[in-house]
Amino acid sequence: ETGVTQTPRHLVMGMTNKKSLKCEQHLGHNAMYWYKQSAKKPLELMFVYNFKEQTENNSVPSRFSPECPNSSHLFLHLHTLQPEDSALYLCASSQRVSGGASEQYFGPGTRLTVT
Amino acid sequence: GQNIDQPTEMTATEGAIVQINCTYQTSGFNGLFWYQQHAGEAPTFLSYNVLDGLEEKGRFSSFLSRSKGYSYLLLKELQMKDSASYLCAVSDSNYQLIWGAGTKLIIKP
């Protein structure tokens, strides 16, 4: 495997279900991100992990729960979602350096549909 | 607030040149990125500008004017495979990326 991988690629779940999204990066990066992408809207940053420590949580509802067991793996646990949570969920990674911006590498995303 | 503006959709002809503009207002500036995203696929990095001026990379060039809060992506010799969305993103004072909604580029034969 190379780059950033995500599973599953598609997910349909009911509002009472619990599911998890998985992301793995094979690039040796030290930061990982979860984004939500809805049609015709900017990418919304949900969570940032830097060296496995969560550094950002952009007012995301508690029905989304991230987990970062190590610098290569990132999970997004989902429970009691709402139909408006249907979107493409993208994982990304980057090599953060002190005093500089860094390019992010994206996985293919999970297309989530909440029924 | 922070804001990134880019046109929603543009149409161009195969073989022609197209310029996609991006204007921004952010709290701090640590560079501007352009990404390409084909339908159903991940965004992929195209370019990064942190200083004023033009960066050229093959058929694609990106320009930045920090004083005007303005950038453009220039695509030359358009090919059908260039049909995609082009995302502008600014790295703010906390090195977080602030994203535009993307410009959908349609290439016609």
PDB file of N, CA, C and O in Angstrom, chain B residues 4-7 10 17-24 29 31-35 46-66 68-76 86-90 103 105:
ATOM      1  N   ILE B   4     -12.497  32.455   1.552  1.00  0.00           N
ATOM      2  CA  ILE B   4     -11.816  32.154   0.292  1.00  0.00           C
ATOM      3  C   ILE B   4     -12.874  32.169  -0.802  1.00  0.00           C
ATOM      4  O   ILE B   4     -13.873  31.454  -0.685  1.00  0.00           O
ATOM      5  N   ASP B   5     -12.680  32.954  -1.845  1.00  0.00           N
ATOM      6  CA  ASP B   5     -13.654  33.031  -2.931  1.00  0.00           C
ATOM      7  C   ASP B   5     -13.039  32.564  -4.239  1.00  0.00           C
ATOM      8  O   ASP B   5     -11.934  32.990  -4.592  1.00  0.00           O
ATOM      9  N   GLN B   6     -13.762  31.722  -4.948  1.00  0.00           N
ATOM     10  CA  GLN B   6     -13.374  31.301  -6.285  1.00  0.00           C
ATOM     11  C   GLN B   6     -14.651  31.022  -7.060  1.00  0.00           C
ATOM     12  O   GLN B   6     -15.681  30.713  -6.468  1.00  0.00           O
ATOM     13  N   PRO B   7     -14.589  31.137  -8.401  1.00  0.00           N
ATOM     14  CA  PRO B   7     -15.816  30.918  -9.178  1.00  0.00           C
ATOM     15  C   PRO B   7     -16.294  29.483  -9.013  1.00  0.00           C
ATOM     16  O   PRO B   7     -15.511  28.556  -8.836  1.00  0.00           O
ATOM     17  N   MET B  10     -16.435  26.939 -14.442  1.00  0.00           N
ATOM     18  CA  MET B  10     -15.893  27.570 -15.639  1.00  0.00           C
ATOM     19  C   MET B  10     -15.908  26.547 -16.769  1.00  0.00           C
ATOM     20  O   MET B  10     -15.787  25.341 -16.515  1.00  0.00           O
ATOM     21  N   ILE B  17      -6.427  28.079 -23.122  1.00  0.00           N
ATOM     22  CA  ILE B  17      -5.853  28.464 -21.827  1.00  0.00           C
ATOM     23  C   ILE B  17      -7.000  28.935 -20.929  1.00  0.00           C
ATOM     24  O   ILE B  17      -7.930  29.609 -21.389  1.00  0.00           O
ATOM     25  N   VAL B  18      -6.927  28.596 -19.642  1.00  0.00           N
ATOM     26  CA  VAL B  18      -7.944  29.062 -18.705  1.00  0.00           C
ATOM     27  C   VAL B  18      -7.260  29.544 -17.431  1.00  0.00           C
ATOM     28  O   VAL B  18      -6.225  28.992 -17.017  1.00  0.00           O
ATOM     29  N   GLN B  19      -7.825  30.595 -16.837  1.00  0.00           N
ATOM     30  CA  GLN B  19      -7.293  31.148 -15.593  1.00  0.00           C
ATOM     31  C   GLN B  19      -8.376  31.058 -14.524  1.00  0.00           C
ATOM     32  O   GLN B  19      -9.475  31.589 -14.706  1.00  0.00           O
ATOM     33  N   ILE B  20      -8.056  30.413 -13.412  1.00  0.00           N
ATOM     34  CA  ILE B  20      -8.994  30.274 -12.290  1.00  0.00           C
ATOM     35  C   ILE B  20      -8.510  31.173 -11.165  1.00  0.00           C
ATOM     36  O   ILE B  20      -7.396  31.001 -10.673  1.00  0.00           O
ATOM     37  N   ASN B  21      -9.353  32.114 -10.772  1.00  0.00           N
ATOM     38  CA  ASN B  21      -8.975  33.086  -9.756  1.00  0.00           C
ATOM     39  C   ASN B  21      -9.393  32.664  -8.358  1.00  0.00           C
ATOM     40  O   ASN B  21     -10.380  31.943  -8.170  1.00  0.00           O
ATOM     41  N   CYS B  22      -8.643  33.170  -7.389  1.00  0.00           N
ATOM     42  CA  CYS B  22      -8.946  32.908  -5.978  1.00  0.00           C
ATOM     43  C   CYS B  22      -8.595  34.152  -5.181  1.00  0.00           C
ATOM     44  O   CYS B  22      -7.483  34.669  -5.310  1.00  0.00           O
ATOM     45  N   THR B  23      -9.543  34.670  -4.414  1.00  0.00           N
ATOM     46  CA  THR B  23      -9.258  35.783  -3.513  1.00  0.00           C
ATOM     47  C   THR B  23      -9.484  35.309  -2.086  1.00  0.00           C
ATOM     48  O   THR B  23     -10.338  34.451  -1.834  1.00  0.00           O
ATOM     49  N   TYR B  24      -8.701  35.887  -1.168  1.00  0.00           N
ATOM     50  CA  TYR B  24      -8.776  35.386   0.201  1.00  0.00           C
ATOM     51  C   TYR B  24      -8.677  36.505   1.219  1.00  0.00           C
ATOM     52  O   TYR B  24      -8.074  37.548   0.969  1.00  0.00           O
ATOM     53  N   PHE B  29      -1.172  34.566   7.065  1.00  0.00           N
ATOM     54  CA  PHE B  29      -0.932  33.931   5.752  1.00  0.00           C
ATOM     55  C   PHE B  29       0.408  33.220   5.805  1.00  0.00           C
ATOM     56  O   PHE B  29       1.453  33.833   6.062  1.00  0.00           O
ATOM     57  N   GLY B  31       1.038  30.877   3.128  1.00  0.00           N
ATOM     58  CA  GLY B  31       1.130  30.228   1.832  1.00  0.00           C
ATOM     59  C   GLY B  31      -0.227  29.840   1.279  1.00  0.00           C
ATOM     60  O   GLY B  31      -1.214  29.728   2.019  1.00  0.00           O
ATOM     61  N   LEU B  32      -0.270  29.647  -0.023  1.00  0.00           N
ATOM     62  CA  LEU B  32      -1.520  29.297  -0.707  1.00  0.00           C
ATOM     63  C   LEU B  32      -1.293  28.061  -1.553  1.00  0.00           C
ATOM     64  O   LEU B  32      -0.288  27.953  -2.267  1.00  0.00           O
ATOM     65  N   PHE B  33      -2.222  27.137  -1.462  1.00  0.00           N
ATOM     66  CA  PHE B  33      -2.142  25.862  -2.181  1.00  0.00           C
ATOM     67  C   PHE B  33      -3.243  25.781  -3.238  1.00  0.00           C
ATOM     68  O   PHE B  33      -4.340  26.296  -3.044  1.00  0.00           O
ATOM     69  N   TRP B  34      -2.933  25.090  -4.316  1.00  0.00           N
ATOM     70  CA  TRP B  34      -3.933  24.679  -5.298  1.00  0.00           C
ATOM     71  C   TRP B  34      -3.938  23.155  -5.366  1.00  0.00           C
ATOM     72  O   TRP B  34      -2.882  22.516  -5.441  1.00  0.00           O
ATOM     73  N   TYR B  35      -5.163  22.602  -5.352  1.00  0.00           N
ATOM     74  CA  TYR B  35      -5.349  21.171  -5.476  1.00  0.00           C
ATOM     75  C   TYR B  35      -6.306  20.894  -6.633  1.00  0.00           C
ATOM     76  O   TYR B  35      -7.186  21.699  -6.940  1.00  0.00           O
ATOM     77  N   LEU B  46      -1.288  20.458  -6.462  1.00  0.00           N
ATOM     78  CA  LEU B  46      -0.784  21.018  -7.711  1.00  0.00           C
ATOM     79  C   LEU B  46       0.361  21.998  -7.469  1.00  0.00           C
ATOM     80  O   LEU B  46       1.382  21.925  -8.145  1.00  0.00           O
ATOM     81  N   SER B  47       0.147  22.967  -6.551  1.00  0.00           N
ATOM     82  CA  SER B  47       1.153  24.010  -6.398  1.00  0.00           C
ATOM     83  C   SER B  47       1.051  24.673  -5.032  1.00  0.00           C
ATOM     84  O   SER B  47       0.029  24.577  -4.357  1.00  0.00           O
ATOM     85  N   TYR B  48       2.153  25.369  -4.690  1.00  0.00           N
ATOM     86  CA  TYR B  48       2.224  26.102  -3.427  1.00  0.00           C
ATOM     87  C   TYR B  48       2.956  27.404  -3.683  1.00  0.00           C
ATOM     88  O   TYR B  48       4.043  27.407  -4.276  1.00  0.00           O
ATOM     89  N   ASN B  49       2.346  28.513  -3.265  1.00  0.00           N
ATOM     90  CA  ASN B  49       2.984  29.836  -3.385  1.00  0.00           C
ATOM     91  C   ASN B  49       3.028  30.479  -2.002  1.00  0.00           C
ATOM     92  O   ASN B  49       1.999  30.518  -1.311  1.00  0.00           O
ATOM     93  N   VAL B  50       4.183  30.976  -1.616  1.00  0.00           N
ATOM     94  CA  VAL B  50       4.282  31.722  -0.368  1.00  0.00           C
ATOM     95  C   VAL B  50       4.845  33.123  -0.614  1.00  0.00           C
ATOM     96  O   VAL B  50       4.601  34.031   0.174  1.00  0.00           O
ATOM     97  N   LEU B  51       5.565  33.298  -1.705  1.00  0.00           N
ATOM     98  CA  LEU B  51       6.084  34.609  -2.094  1.00  0.00           C
ATOM     99  C   LEU B  51       5.340  35.101  -3.331  1.00  0.00           C
ATOM    100  O   LEU B  51       4.817  34.294  -4.105  1.00  0.00           O
ATOM    101  N   ASP B  52       5.313  36.407  -3.523  1.00  0.00           N
ATOM    102  CA  ASP B  52       4.654  36.988  -4.690  1.00  0.00           C
ATOM    103  C   ASP B  52       5.328  36.524  -5.972  1.00  0.00           C
ATOM    104  O   ASP B  52       6.546  36.367  -6.021  1.00  0.00           O
ATOM    105  N   GLY B  53       4.500  36.329  -6.977  1.00  0.00           N
ATOM    106  CA  GLY B  53       5.061  36.001  -8.278  1.00  0.00           C
ATOM    107  C   GLY B  53       4.456  34.740  -8.857  1.00  0.00           C
ATOM    108  O   GLY B  53       3.473  34.197  -8.353  1.00  0.00           O
ATOM    109  N   LEU B  54       5.055  34.314  -9.939  1.00  0.00           N
ATOM    110  CA  LEU B  54       4.545  33.190 -10.726  1.00  0.00           C
ATOM    111  C   LEU B  54       5.419  31.961 -10.529  1.00  0.00           C
ATOM    112  O   LEU B  54       6.637  32.026 -10.614  1.00  0.00           O
ATOM    113  N   GLU B  55       4.761  30.832 -10.261  1.00  0.00           N
ATOM    114  CA  GLU B  55       5.433  29.536 -10.184  1.00  0.00           C
ATOM    115  C   GLU B  55       4.938  28.688 -11.350  1.00  0.00           C
ATOM    116  O   GLU B  55       3.742  28.492 -11.489  1.00  0.00           O
ATOM    117  N   GLU B  56       5.870  28.199 -12.153  1.00  0.00           N
ATOM    118  CA  GLU B  56       5.472  27.423 -13.330  1.00  0.00           C
ATOM    119  C   GLU B  56       5.864  25.968 -13.155  1.00  0.00           C
ATOM    120  O   GLU B  56       6.975  25.649 -12.705  1.00  0.00           O
ATOM    121  N   LYS B  57       4.929  25.102 -13.527  1.00  0.00           N
ATOM    122  CA  LYS B  57       5.176  23.661 -13.416  1.00  0.00           C
ATOM    123  C   LYS B  57       4.495  22.995 -14.597  1.00  0.00           C
ATOM    124  O   LYS B  57       3.322  22.630 -14.549  1.00  0.00           O
ATOM    125  N   GLY B  58       5.228  22.854 -15.691  1.00  0.00           N
ATOM    126  CA  GLY B  58       4.660  22.243 -16.888  1.00  0.00           C
ATOM    127  C   GLY B  58       3.545  23.087 -17.474  1.00  0.00           C
ATOM    128  O   GLY B  58       3.705  24.293 -17.672  1.00  0.00           O
ATOM    129  N   ARG B  59       2.390  22.476 -17.697  1.00  0.00           N
ATOM    130  CA  ARG B  59       1.261  23.210 -18.290  1.00  0.00           C
ATOM    131  C   ARG B  59       0.547  24.084 -17.268  1.00  0.00           C
ATOM    132  O   ARG B  59      -0.290  24.909 -17.633  1.00  0.00           O
ATOM    133  N   PHE B  60       0.863  23.872 -15.979  1.00  0.00           N
ATOM    134  CA  PHE B  60       0.175  24.612 -14.921  1.00  0.00           C
ATOM    135  C   PHE B  60       1.101  25.669 -14.321  1.00  0.00           C
ATOM    136  O   PHE B  60       2.279  25.422 -14.089  1.00  0.00           O
ATOM    137  N   SER B  61       0.539  26.846 -14.054  1.00  0.00           N
ATOM    138  CA  SER B  61       1.271  27.921 -13.374  1.00  0.00           C
ATOM    139  C   SER B  61       0.370  28.486 -12.294  1.00  0.00           C
ATOM    140  O   SER B  61      -0.862  28.508 -12.452  1.00  0.00           O
ATOM    141  N   SER B  62       0.973  28.992 -11.217  1.00  0.00           N
ATOM    142  CA  SER B  62       0.188  29.625 -10.160  1.00  0.00           C
ATOM    143  C   SER B  62       0.847  30.944  -9.794  1.00  0.00           C
ATOM    144  O   SER B  62       2.071  31.030  -9.696  1.00  0.00           O
ATOM    145  N   PHE B  63       0.003  31.939  -9.591  1.00  0.00           N
ATOM    146  CA  PHE B  63       0.459  33.299  -9.303  1.00  0.00           C
ATOM    147  C   PHE B  63      -0.085  33.737  -7.962  1.00  0.00           C
ATOM    148  O   PHE B  63      -1.208  33.383  -7.586  1.00  0.00           O
ATOM    149  N   LEU B  64       0.707  34.545  -7.247  1.00  0.00           N
ATOM    150  CA  LEU B  64       0.283  35.072  -5.946  1.00  0.00           C
ATOM    151  C   LEU B  64       0.610  36.548  -5.831  1.00  0.00           C
ATOM    152  O   LEU B  64       1.724  36.966  -6.182  1.00  0.00           O
ATOM    153  N   SER B  65      -0.365  37.316  -5.313  1.00  0.00           N
ATOM    154  CA  SER B  65      -0.129  38.694  -4.884  1.00  0.00           C
ATOM    155  C   SER B  65      -0.639  38.804  -3.451  1.00  0.00           C
ATOM    156  O   SER B  65      -1.857  38.844  -3.215  1.00  0.00           O
ATOM    157  N   ARG B  66       0.272  38.851  -2.504  1.00  0.00           N
ATOM    158  CA  ARG B  66      -0.140  38.891  -1.092  1.00  0.00           C
ATOM    159  C   ARG B  66      -0.790  40.228  -0.739  1.00  0.00           C
ATOM    160  O   ARG B  66      -1.735  40.280   0.046  1.00  0.00           O
ATOM    161  N   LYS B  68      -2.714  41.990  -2.524  1.00  0.00           N
ATOM    162  CA  LYS B  68      -4.080  42.023  -3.044  1.00  0.00           C
ATOM    163  C   LYS B  68      -4.911  40.848  -2.540  1.00  0.00           C
ATOM    164  O   LYS B  68      -6.110  40.777  -2.830  1.00  0.00           O
ATOM    165  N   GLY B  69      -4.311  39.939  -1.816  1.00  0.00           N
ATOM    166  CA  GLY B  69      -5.051  38.761  -1.360  1.00  0.00           C
ATOM    167  C   GLY B  69      -5.611  37.979  -2.539  1.00  0.00           C
ATOM    168  O   GLY B  69      -6.778  37.581  -2.553  1.00  0.00           O
ATOM    169  N   TYR B  70      -4.735  37.710  -3.502  1.00  0.00           N
ATOM    170  CA  TYR B  70      -5.204  37.195  -4.800  1.00  0.00           C
ATOM    171  C   TYR B  70      -4.227  36.177  -5.352  1.00  0.00           C
ATOM    172  O   TYR B  70      -3.006  36.335  -5.260  1.00  0.00           O
ATOM    173  N   SER B  71      -4.798  35.130  -5.949  1.00  0.00           N
ATOM    174  CA  SER B  71      -4.006  34.124  -6.634  1.00  0.00           C
ATOM    175  C   SER B  71      -4.759  33.661  -7.873  1.00  0.00           C
ATOM    176  O   SER B  71      -5.982  33.815  -7.958  1.00  0.00           O
ATOM    177  N   TYR B  72      -4.051  33.149  -8.835  1.00  0.00           N
ATOM    178  CA  TYR B  72      -4.715  32.450  -9.931  1.00  0.00           C
ATOM    179  C   TYR B  72      -3.928  31.218 -10.323  1.00  0.00           C
ATOM    180  O   TYR B  72      -2.717  31.136 -10.126  1.00  0.00           O
ATOM    181  N   LEU B  73      -4.667  30.266 -10.879  1.00  0.00           N
ATOM    182  CA  LEU B  73      -4.094  29.048 -11.444  1.00  0.00           C
ATOM    183  C   LEU B  73      -4.311  29.124 -12.951  1.00  0.00           C
ATOM    184  O   LEU B  73      -5.440  29.338 -13.411  1.00  0.00           O
ATOM    185  N   LEU B  74      -3.233  29.001 -13.700  1.00  0.00           N
ATOM    186  CA  LEU B  74      -3.298  29.097 -15.159  1.00  0.00           C
ATOM    187  C   LEU B  74      -3.035  27.724 -15.754  1.00  0.00           C
ATOM    188  O   LEU B  74      -2.017  27.099 -15.440  1.00  0.00           O
ATOM    189  N   LEU B  75      -3.962  27.251 -16.565  1.00  0.00           N
ATOM    190  CA  LEU B  75      -3.810  25.956 -17.213  1.00  0.00           C
ATOM    191  C   LEU B  75      -3.700  26.184 -18.722  1.00  0.00           C
ATOM    192  O   LEU B  75      -4.582  26.769 -19.344  1.00  0.00           O
ATOM    193  N   LYS B  76      -2.610  25.710 -19.309  1.00  0.00           N
ATOM    194  CA  LYS B  76      -2.372  25.882 -20.739  1.00  0.00           C
ATOM    195  C   LYS B  76      -2.611  24.571 -21.474  1.00  0.00           C
ATOM    196  O   LYS B  76      -2.587  23.491 -20.874  1.00  0.00           O
ATOM    197  N   TYR B  86     -11.027  22.489  -9.006  1.00  0.00           N
ATOM    198  CA  TYR B  86      -9.749  23.048  -8.574  1.00  0.00           C
ATOM    199  C   TYR B  86      -9.994  23.811  -7.278  1.00  0.00           C
ATOM    200  O   TYR B  86     -10.807  24.728  -7.224  1.00  0.00           O
ATOM    201  N   LEU B  87      -9.280  23.384  -6.236  1.00  0.00           N
ATOM    202  CA  LEU B  87      -9.493  23.909  -4.886  1.00  0.00           C
ATOM    203  C   LEU B  87      -8.338  24.816  -4.490  1.00  0.00           C
ATOM    204  O   LEU B  87      -7.171  24.443  -4.628  1.00  0.00           O
ATOM    205  N   CYS B  88      -8.705  25.994  -3.992  1.00  0.00           N
ATOM    206  CA  CYS B  88      -7.746  26.962  -3.472  1.00  0.00           C
ATOM    207  C   CYS B  88      -7.783  26.869  -1.950  1.00  0.00           C
ATOM    208  O   CYS B  88      -8.872  26.789  -1.356  1.00  0.00           O
ATOM    209  N   ALA B  89      -6.620  26.860  -1.298  1.00  0.00           N
ATOM    210  CA  ALA B  89      -6.572  26.777   0.159  1.00  0.00           C
ATOM    211  C   ALA B  89      -5.439  27.643   0.687  1.00  0.00           C
ATOM    212  O   ALA B  89      -4.344  27.643   0.117  1.00  0.00           O
ATOM    213  N   VAL B  90      -5.710  28.357   1.768  1.00  0.00           N
ATOM    214  CA  VAL B  90      -4.715  29.232   2.386  1.00  0.00           C
ATOM    215  C   VAL B  90      -4.316  28.686   3.750  1.00  0.00           C
ATOM    216  O   VAL B  90      -5.182  28.271   4.531  1.00  0.00           O
ATOM    217  N   THR B 103     -13.609  25.270  -7.830  1.00  0.00           N
ATOM    218  CA  THR B 103     -14.093  25.678  -9.145  1.00  0.00           C
ATOM    219  C   THR B 103     -14.174  24.446 -10.030  1.00  0.00           C
ATOM    220  O   THR B 103     -13.159  23.787 -10.260  1.00  0.00           O
ATOM    221  N   LEU B 105     -14.196  22.860 -13.414  1.00  0.00           N
ATOM    222  CA  LEU B 105     -13.756  23.216 -14.766  1.00  0.00           C
ATOM    223  C   LEU B 105     -14.261  22.167 -15.754  1.00  0.00           C
ATOM    224  O   LEU B 105     -13.973  20.975 -15.590  1.00  0.00           O
TER     225      LEU B 105
END
